[in-house]
Coordinates of C-alpha atoms and ligand atoms in Angstrom, one line a residue:
Chain A
M1 CA 68.5 56.5 233.5
V2 CA 69.5 53.4 232.2
E3 CA 72.2 51.5 234.5
F4 CA 74.5 50.3 231.9
W5 CA 76.8 48.7 234.6
R6 CA 73.7 46.8 236.2
W7 CA 73.9 42.8 235.4
K8 CA 71.4 40.5 236.1
E9 CA 71.1 38.3 239.0
Y10 CA 70.0 35.0 239.5
R11 CA 69.4 32.1 241.3
W12 CA 69.6 28.5 240.3
T13 CA 68.2 25.0 241.8
A14 CA 69.8 21.7 240.6
P15 CA 66.4 19.6 238.7
D16 CA 66.7 16.3 240.0
A17 CA 68.2 16.6 243.6
D18 CA 66.4 16.2 246.4
W19 CA 68.0 17.4 250.1
K20 CA 66.2 15.5 252.2
N21 CA 68.2 12.7 251.6
A22 CA 71.4 14.3 251.8
G23 CA 73.8 13.5 254.8
I24 CA 75.9 16.6 255.1
I25 CA 74.1 20.0 253.6
S26 CA 76.6 22.6 253.3
C27 CA 76.7 26.3 252.9
G28 CA 79.1 28.6 251.4
I29 CA 78.5 32.4 251.4
D30 CA 81.1 34.7 249.5
V31 CA 80.7 38.7 250.0
G32 CA 82.1 40.1 247.8
S33 CA 82.5 44.1 247.3
V34 CA 80.8 44.3 244.2
S35 CA 78.5 40.9 244.2
S36 CA 77.4 38.3 246.7
Q37 CA 76.6 34.4 246.2
A38 CA 75.2 32.0 248.8
V39 CA 75.9 28.4 247.1
I40 CA 74.3 25.4 249.1
M41 CA 75.5 21.7 249.0
T42 CA 74.2 18.5 249.9
D43 CA 77.0 15.9 250.2
G44 CA 79.7 18.1 248.6
N45 CA 77.2 18.3 245.4
L46 CA 76.5 21.8 243.9
Y47 CA 72.3 21.9 245.2
A48 CA 71.2 25.7 245.1
Y49 CA 72.7 28.9 244.9
S50 CA 72.2 32.7 244.5
N51 CA 74.3 35.7 242.5
M52 CA 73.0 39.0 243.3
R53 CA 74.7 42.5 244.1
T54 CA 76.0 43.6 247.6
G55 CA 74.6 46.2 249.6
S56 CA 75.5 48.9 251.8
N57 CA 76.8 46.3 254.3
S58 CA 78.1 42.5 254.8
P59 CA 75.1 40.9 257.1
D60 CA 72.6 42.2 255.1
S61 CA 74.1 41.2 251.9
A62 CA 74.9 37.9 253.1
R63 CA 71.2 37.5 254.6
R64 CA 70.1 37.8 251.6
A65 CA 71.8 35.9 249.3
L66 CA 71.2 32.8 251.4
D67 CA 67.6 33.3 251.5
W68 CA 67.5 33.9 247.8
A69 CA 69.3 30.7 247.4
L70 CA 67.2 29.2 250.0
E71 CA 63.6 30.2 248.1
G72 CA 61.3 27.3 246.9
T73 CA 63.7 24.4 248.2
G74 CA 61.8 24.2 251.3
L75 CA 65.2 24.3 252.9
K76 CA 65.5 26.8 256.3
Q77 CA 68.8 28.0 257.6
E78 CA 68.5 25.6 260.3
N79 CA 68.9 22.9 257.9
M80 CA 72.7 24.1 257.0
H81 CA 75.2 21.9 259.0
F82 CA 77.6 24.7 258.6
I83 CA 78.2 27.8 257.3
V84 CA 81.6 29.4 256.2
G85 CA 82.1 32.9 255.1
T86 CA 84.4 34.1 252.7
G87 CA 85.4 37.5 250.7
Y88 CA 86.1 40.4 251.8
G89 CA 83.2 40.7 254.0
R90 CA 83.5 37.5 255.3
I91 CA 84.3 38.5 258.8
N92 CA 80.6 40.3 258.7
I93 CA 78.4 37.6 258.8
P94 CA 76.8 36.6 262.2
F95 CA 75.5 33.6 261.2
A96 CA 78.1 31.9 259.8
N97 CA 80.3 29.3 261.6
K98 CA 83.6 29.8 260.3
A99 CA 85.4 32.7 258.2
I100 CA 87.7 31.4 255.4
T101 CA 89.7 33.6 253.1
E102 CA 88.6 33.9 249.3
I103 CA 92.4 32.4 248.5
A104 CA 91.4 29.1 249.5
C105 CA 88.1 29.4 248.7
H106 CA 88.2 30.0 245.2
A107 CA 91.7 27.2 244.8
R108 CA 88.9 24.9 246.3
G109 CA 85.8 25.6 244.5
A110 CA 88.3 26.0 241.1
N111 CA 89.9 22.5 241.9
F112 CA 85.7 21.2 242.0
M113 CA 84.1 23.6 238.4
Y114 CA 87.2 22.7 236.5
G115 CA 88.4 19.1 238.0
P116 CA 91.8 17.9 240.0
T117 CA 94.2 19.0 236.9
V118 CA 93.7 22.8 237.6
R119 CA 96.8 24.1 238.7
T120 CA 96.6 27.8 238.4
V121 CA 93.4 29.5 239.2
L122 CA 93.1 33.1 238.0
D123 CA 90.0 35.0 240.2
M124 CA 89.1 38.4 239.0
G125 CA 86.7 39.6 241.5
G126 CA 84.9 43.1 242.0
Q127 CA 88.1 45.0 243.6
D128 CA 91.2 43.0 243.4
C129 CA 92.8 40.2 241.2
K130 CA 94.2 37.0 242.7
A131 CA 96.3 34.6 241.1
I132 CA 96.6 31.0 242.6
R133 CA 98.4 28.0 242.3
C134 CA 97.2 24.8 243.7
D135 CA 97.6 21.1 244.1
E136 CA 95.3 18.0 242.8
K137 CA 93.1 18.7 246.1
G138 CA 92.5 22.4 245.7
K139 CA 94.8 23.3 247.8
V140 CA 96.9 26.3 247.6
T141 CA 100.7 26.1 246.8
A142 CA 101.2 29.7 245.8
F143 CA 99.2 32.8 245.5
L144 CA 99.3 36.4 244.7
M145 CA 97.7 39.3 245.3
N146 CA 97.0 42.3 243.2
D147 CA 96.2 44.9 246.4
K148 CA 96.9 47.9 244.6
C149 CA 93.9 49.2 243.0
A150 CA 91.3 48.3 241.2
A151 CA 92.4 47.8 237.5
G152 CA 91.2 44.3 236.1
T153 CA 88.2 44.3 238.2
G154 CA 84.4 44.0 238.0
R155 CA 84.5 47.4 239.7
G156 CA 86.6 49.1 237.0
M157 CA 84.8 47.6 234.5
E158 CA 81.6 48.6 235.7
V159 CA 82.3 52.1 235.6
F160 CA 83.6 51.5 232.1
A161 CA 80.6 50.0 230.9
D162 CA 79.1 53.3 232.4
L163 CA 81.2 55.7 230.7
L164 CA 80.8 54.6 227.2
Q165 CA 77.1 53.8 227.7
V166 CA 77.3 50.2 226.8
H167 CA 75.7 46.9 228.3
I168 CA 78.0 45.4 230.9
E169 CA 76.9 41.9 229.7
E170 CA 77.7 43.2 226.2
V171 CA 81.2 44.6 226.5
G172 CA 83.3 41.7 225.6
D173 CA 82.0 41.0 222.5
L174 CA 81.5 44.5 221.2
S175 CA 85.1 44.9 221.9
F176 CA 85.9 41.8 219.3
K177 CA 83.7 44.2 216.6
V178 CA 86.5 46.2 215.1
D179 CA 88.3 47.0 212.3
K180 CA 91.8 46.0 213.6
E181 CA 92.9 45.6 217.5
P182 CA 93.5 49.2 219.1
P183 CA 96.9 49.2 221.2
P184 CA 95.8 49.0 224.8
V185 CA 95.3 52.3 226.7
S186 CA 98.2 53.1 228.5
S187 CA 96.8 53.3 231.7
T188 CA 94.9 50.3 233.8
C189 CA 93.9 52.6 237.0
V190 CA 90.4 53.4 236.7
V191 CA 90.6 56.7 237.2
F192 CA 93.2 57.1 234.5
A193 CA 91.5 55.2 231.9
K194 CA 88.5 56.7 232.6
S195 CA 90.0 60.4 231.4
E196 CA 91.9 58.7 228.4
A197 CA 88.8 56.5 227.5
S198 CA 86.9 60.2 227.1
A199 CA 89.9 61.6 225.2
L200 CA 89.8 59.0 222.3
L201 CA 85.9 59.2 222.2
R202 CA 86.5 62.7 221.7
K203 CA 88.5 62.6 219.1
G204 CA 86.1 60.2 217.4
V205 CA 87.1 56.6 217.6
P206 CA 84.7 54.3 217.7
K207 CA 83.2 52.9 221.0
N208 CA 84.3 49.3 220.0
E209 CA 87.9 50.2 219.5
V210 CA 87.7 52.1 223.0
L211 CA 86.5 49.2 224.7
A212 CA 89.0 47.1 223.3
A213 CA 91.7 48.8 224.2
Y214 CA 90.2 48.7 228.0
C215 CA 89.9 45.2 228.0
S216 CA 93.3 44.3 226.4
A217 CA 95.0 46.6 228.6
M218 CA 93.1 44.6 231.4
A219 CA 94.4 41.8 230.1
H220 CA 97.8 42.6 230.0
R221 CA 97.9 44.0 233.4
I222 CA 96.2 40.2 234.7
F223 CA 98.8 38.5 232.1
S224 CA 102.1 40.4 234.3
L225 CA 100.6 39.4 237.3
L226 CA 100.2 36.1 236.4
E227 CA 103.7 36.0 234.3
R228 CA 105.1 36.8 238.3
L229 CA 103.8 33.7 239.6
G230 CA 104.2 31.3 236.9
V231 CA 101.4 29.6 234.9
E232 CA 101.4 26.2 234.9
K233 CA 98.6 24.1 233.3
D234 CA 95.6 23.3 233.4
F235 CA 94.7 27.1 233.7
G236 CA 90.7 28.0 235.0
I237 CA 89.5 31.0 235.7
T238 CA 86.8 32.2 238.3
G239 CA 85.4 35.3 239.3
G240 CA 82.6 37.8 237.3
I241 CA 85.3 39.1 235.1
S242 CA 86.0 35.3 234.3
K243 CA 82.5 35.8 231.6
N244 CA 83.7 39.2 229.9
R245 CA 85.6 37.4 226.7
G246 CA 87.1 40.6 225.9
V247 CA 89.3 40.7 229.0
V248 CA 89.6 36.7 228.7
D249 CA 90.4 36.1 225.3
R250 CA 93.0 38.6 225.1
L251 CA 94.6 37.0 227.8
T252 CA 95.0 33.5 227.2
K253 CA 95.9 34.7 223.7
E254 CA 98.9 36.4 225.5
L255 CA 99.6 33.7 227.8
G256 CA 99.5 31.0 225.3
I257 CA 96.9 28.7 226.9
T258 CA 93.3 28.2 226.5
S259 CA 91.5 28.1 230.0
L260 CA 89.2 25.3 230.6
T261 CA 85.5 25.1 230.5
P262 CA 83.8 25.1 233.4
R263 CA 81.1 22.7 234.8
Y264 CA 79.1 25.4 236.6
D265 CA 78.7 29.2 236.5
P266 CA 82.3 30.1 237.9
Q267 CA 81.0 33.3 239.4
V268 CA 80.1 31.2 242.1
A269 CA 83.3 29.3 242.7
G270 CA 84.5 30.6 245.9
G271 CA 80.8 30.1 247.1
V272 CA 81.3 26.9 246.5
G273 CA 84.6 26.6 248.1
A274 CA 83.7 27.7 251.0
A275 CA 80.6 24.9 250.8
L276 CA 83.1 22.6 250.2
F277 CA 85.2 23.4 253.3
A278 CA 82.1 23.4 255.3
K279 CA 81.3 20.0 254.4
S280 CA 84.9 18.7 255.4
L281 CA 84.4 20.8 259.0
V282 CA 81.0 18.5 259.2
E283 CA 83.1 15.4 258.5
K284 CA 85.9 16.5 260.8
Q285 CA 83.1 17.2 263.9
R286 CA 81.3 13.9 263.3
A287 CA 84.5 12.1 263.4
G288 CA 85.5 13.6 266.7
Q289 CA 82.3 13.0 268.3
V290 CA 82.9 9.5 267.2
A291 CA 86.4 9.5 268.7
R292 CA 85.2 11.1 271.9
Chain B
M1 CA 102.7 27.7 249.9
K2 CA 104.5 30.8 248.7
A3 CA 102.5 33.6 249.7
N4 CA 103.6 37.1 248.0
Y5 CA 102.5 39.9 249.3
G6 CA 102.4 43.6 247.9
Y7 CA 102.0 44.9 244.3
K8 CA 103.5 46.0 241.0
D9 CA 103.1 49.6 240.1
G10 CA 104.9 52.4 237.5
S11 CA 107.8 52.6 240.2
G12 CA 108.6 48.8 240.4
E13 CA 107.8 45.6 241.9
F14 CA 107.2 45.2 245.9
F15 CA 106.7 42.0 247.3
I16 CA 107.2 39.9 250.4
T17 CA 107.3 36.4 249.8
I18 CA 106.6 34.1 252.8
D19 CA 107.3 30.3 251.8
T20 CA 105.2 28.8 254.7
D21 CA 106.6 24.8 253.7
K22 CA 109.6 26.4 255.3
C23 CA 108.4 28.6 258.2
N24 CA 108.7 26.6 261.9
S25 CA 106.2 28.9 263.0
C26 CA 108.8 30.3 265.6
G27 CA 107.7 34.3 265.3
D28 CA 110.9 35.9 265.5
C29 CA 110.4 37.9 262.2
A30 CA 107.2 39.6 263.4
K31 CA 109.0 39.9 266.6
V32 CA 111.6 41.9 264.9
C33 CA 109.9 44.1 262.4
P34 CA 109.5 47.5 263.6
P35 CA 106.5 48.8 261.7
K36 CA 104.7 45.3 262.6
V37 CA 104.3 45.2 258.8
I38 CA 104.6 41.4 259.6
V39 CA 102.3 39.9 261.8
M40 CA 101.8 36.4 262.8
I41 CA 98.3 34.6 261.8
T42 CA 97.0 31.6 261.7
N43 CA 96.0 30.4 258.2
D44 CA 93.3 28.2 256.2
Y45 CA 95.3 25.3 256.9
D46 CA 95.3 26.0 260.5
E47 CA 99.4 27.1 260.3
V48 CA 100.9 29.2 262.1
V49 CA 102.4 31.8 259.5
P50 CA 103.5 35.2 259.1
A51 CA 101.8 37.4 257.0
V52 CA 102.1 40.9 255.7
A53 CA 99.4 42.9 257.9
E54 CA 95.9 44.0 256.0
E55 CA 97.0 47.7 256.6
H56 CA 100.5 47.5 255.2
R57 CA 99.8 45.5 251.8
K58 CA 99.6 48.5 249.7
K59 CA 102.2 50.6 250.8
I60 CA 105.1 48.0 251.4
K61 CA 107.4 49.8 249.3
Y62 CA 107.2 52.8 251.8
D63 CA 106.6 51.1 255.0
C64 CA 109.9 48.8 254.5
A65 CA 111.7 51.8 253.6
P66 CA 113.9 53.0 257.3
C67 CA 115.1 49.0 256.4
K68 CA 116.3 50.1 253.2
P69 CA 118.1 53.1 253.1
V70 CA 119.5 54.4 249.2
S71 CA 122.9 54.5 250.8
G72 CA 124.5 52.9 253.5
P73 CA 123.9 48.9 254.3
R74 CA 120.4 47.0 254.1
N75 CA 119.4 45.9 257.4
L76 CA 116.0 43.9 257.0
P77 CA 115.4 42.1 260.4
C78 CA 112.4 40.1 259.0
V79 CA 114.8 38.5 256.8
A80 CA 118.2 38.5 259.3
A81 CA 115.6 36.9 262.3
C82 CA 114.5 34.1 259.9
K83 CA 117.2 31.0 260.4
P84 CA 115.2 28.3 257.7
V85 CA 115.3 31.7 255.0
A86 CA 111.4 31.4 254.7
I87 CA 111.3 35.4 253.3
V88 CA 112.7 37.2 250.6
H89 CA 111.7 40.3 249.2
S90 CA 111.7 41.5 245.7
W91 CA 113.0 44.6 245.7
Ligands
SF4_1 S1 111.9 45.2 255.8 FE1 112.0 45.9 258.1 S2 109.9 46.7 258.0 FE2 109.9 45.5 255.7 S3 109.2 43.8 256.7 FE3 111.3 43.2 257.0 S4 112.0 44.0 259.2 FE4 109.8 44.7 258.6
SF4_2 S1 111.3 34.1 261.4 FE1 111.2 32.1 259.4 S2 110.6 30.4 260.2 FE2 110.4 32.3 262.1 S3 107.8 32.5 261.8 FE3 109.3 34.1 260.7 S4 109.5 32.9 258.8 FE4 108.7 31.6 260.3

């Protein structure tokens, strides 16, 4: 059976970097409800990361993500000076030295990926969606979480891809291959949207149009979340859905502003933020030791 | 930091906003909240501030209902207790 929802897992190592010269090797692990990332930074520069599906429990998912990020680098877990856990499963990572919320980590990670001009960050994760405002240092100044349901999230998109039998990575592009933009489905609740979509398909509405209707419903829901918090430029999007232009392009159109282009994969922003917090904590520790 | 907890659904917007820059960490709001919707936490920037407890976030409309009778005077102990006016309810 084809698993339409399944996206590709991957890992990355900086091409010309050597960790042996690094003063601080810090690590951030973001265990989300759908995906987990491990990020390793050397002196605050991105060195290696992995992105994989979260398994049935947080400790294992964290372990597997870290092992994969370390793979081929010659680094071992013992070489990490500090590990910060974040995300939904952050309190369940036994080998992390500290847990920090994903809100703080995404803001800090966005500051790294998009630069210090970013003031509004939208994190579209697996199970919830967060609108964050931050200052030039990536410190959170305001946030709003959509705590209610899986609408506008990676999980919702997976369910939908499966229903329509479209590979999840293709949803965005296909949703623009329509003669005219259809009205959004009235519900973004995964359960209702699913039955609404089935009804549209039965009526003979083309698949791409149903995709478009769902993407635009998701975009609109996220828009209203952002509107409540207030959007200040510059704007950056993190998390898995940031790669789905079916949602992103419709959202930025409604907002009337474009989003910045990230320097790195925006799905690892939470992990990057966690690794940067880890680096600061090492610096603090070392400064404390010198003072004493 | 303005921390917004809550949600928006078909029946309206239900958010509790806590302005941690105004908060003096006295803890009174948490003390007077009968169902413990509000609890004190240490946030990511090491500030001791109130937050809406995880288990209440998806249902504050119902959990705060006893403080907000449909008829008769509203009595929000959390808001009344906070001298620096750091807590605002959207509904
Ligand atoms: S309105 Fe009542 S229940 Fe709600 S947070 Fe305030 S004191 Fe607690
Ligand atoms: S009562 Fe006001 S000042 Fe005191 S902890 Fe609560 S929010 Fe802060």
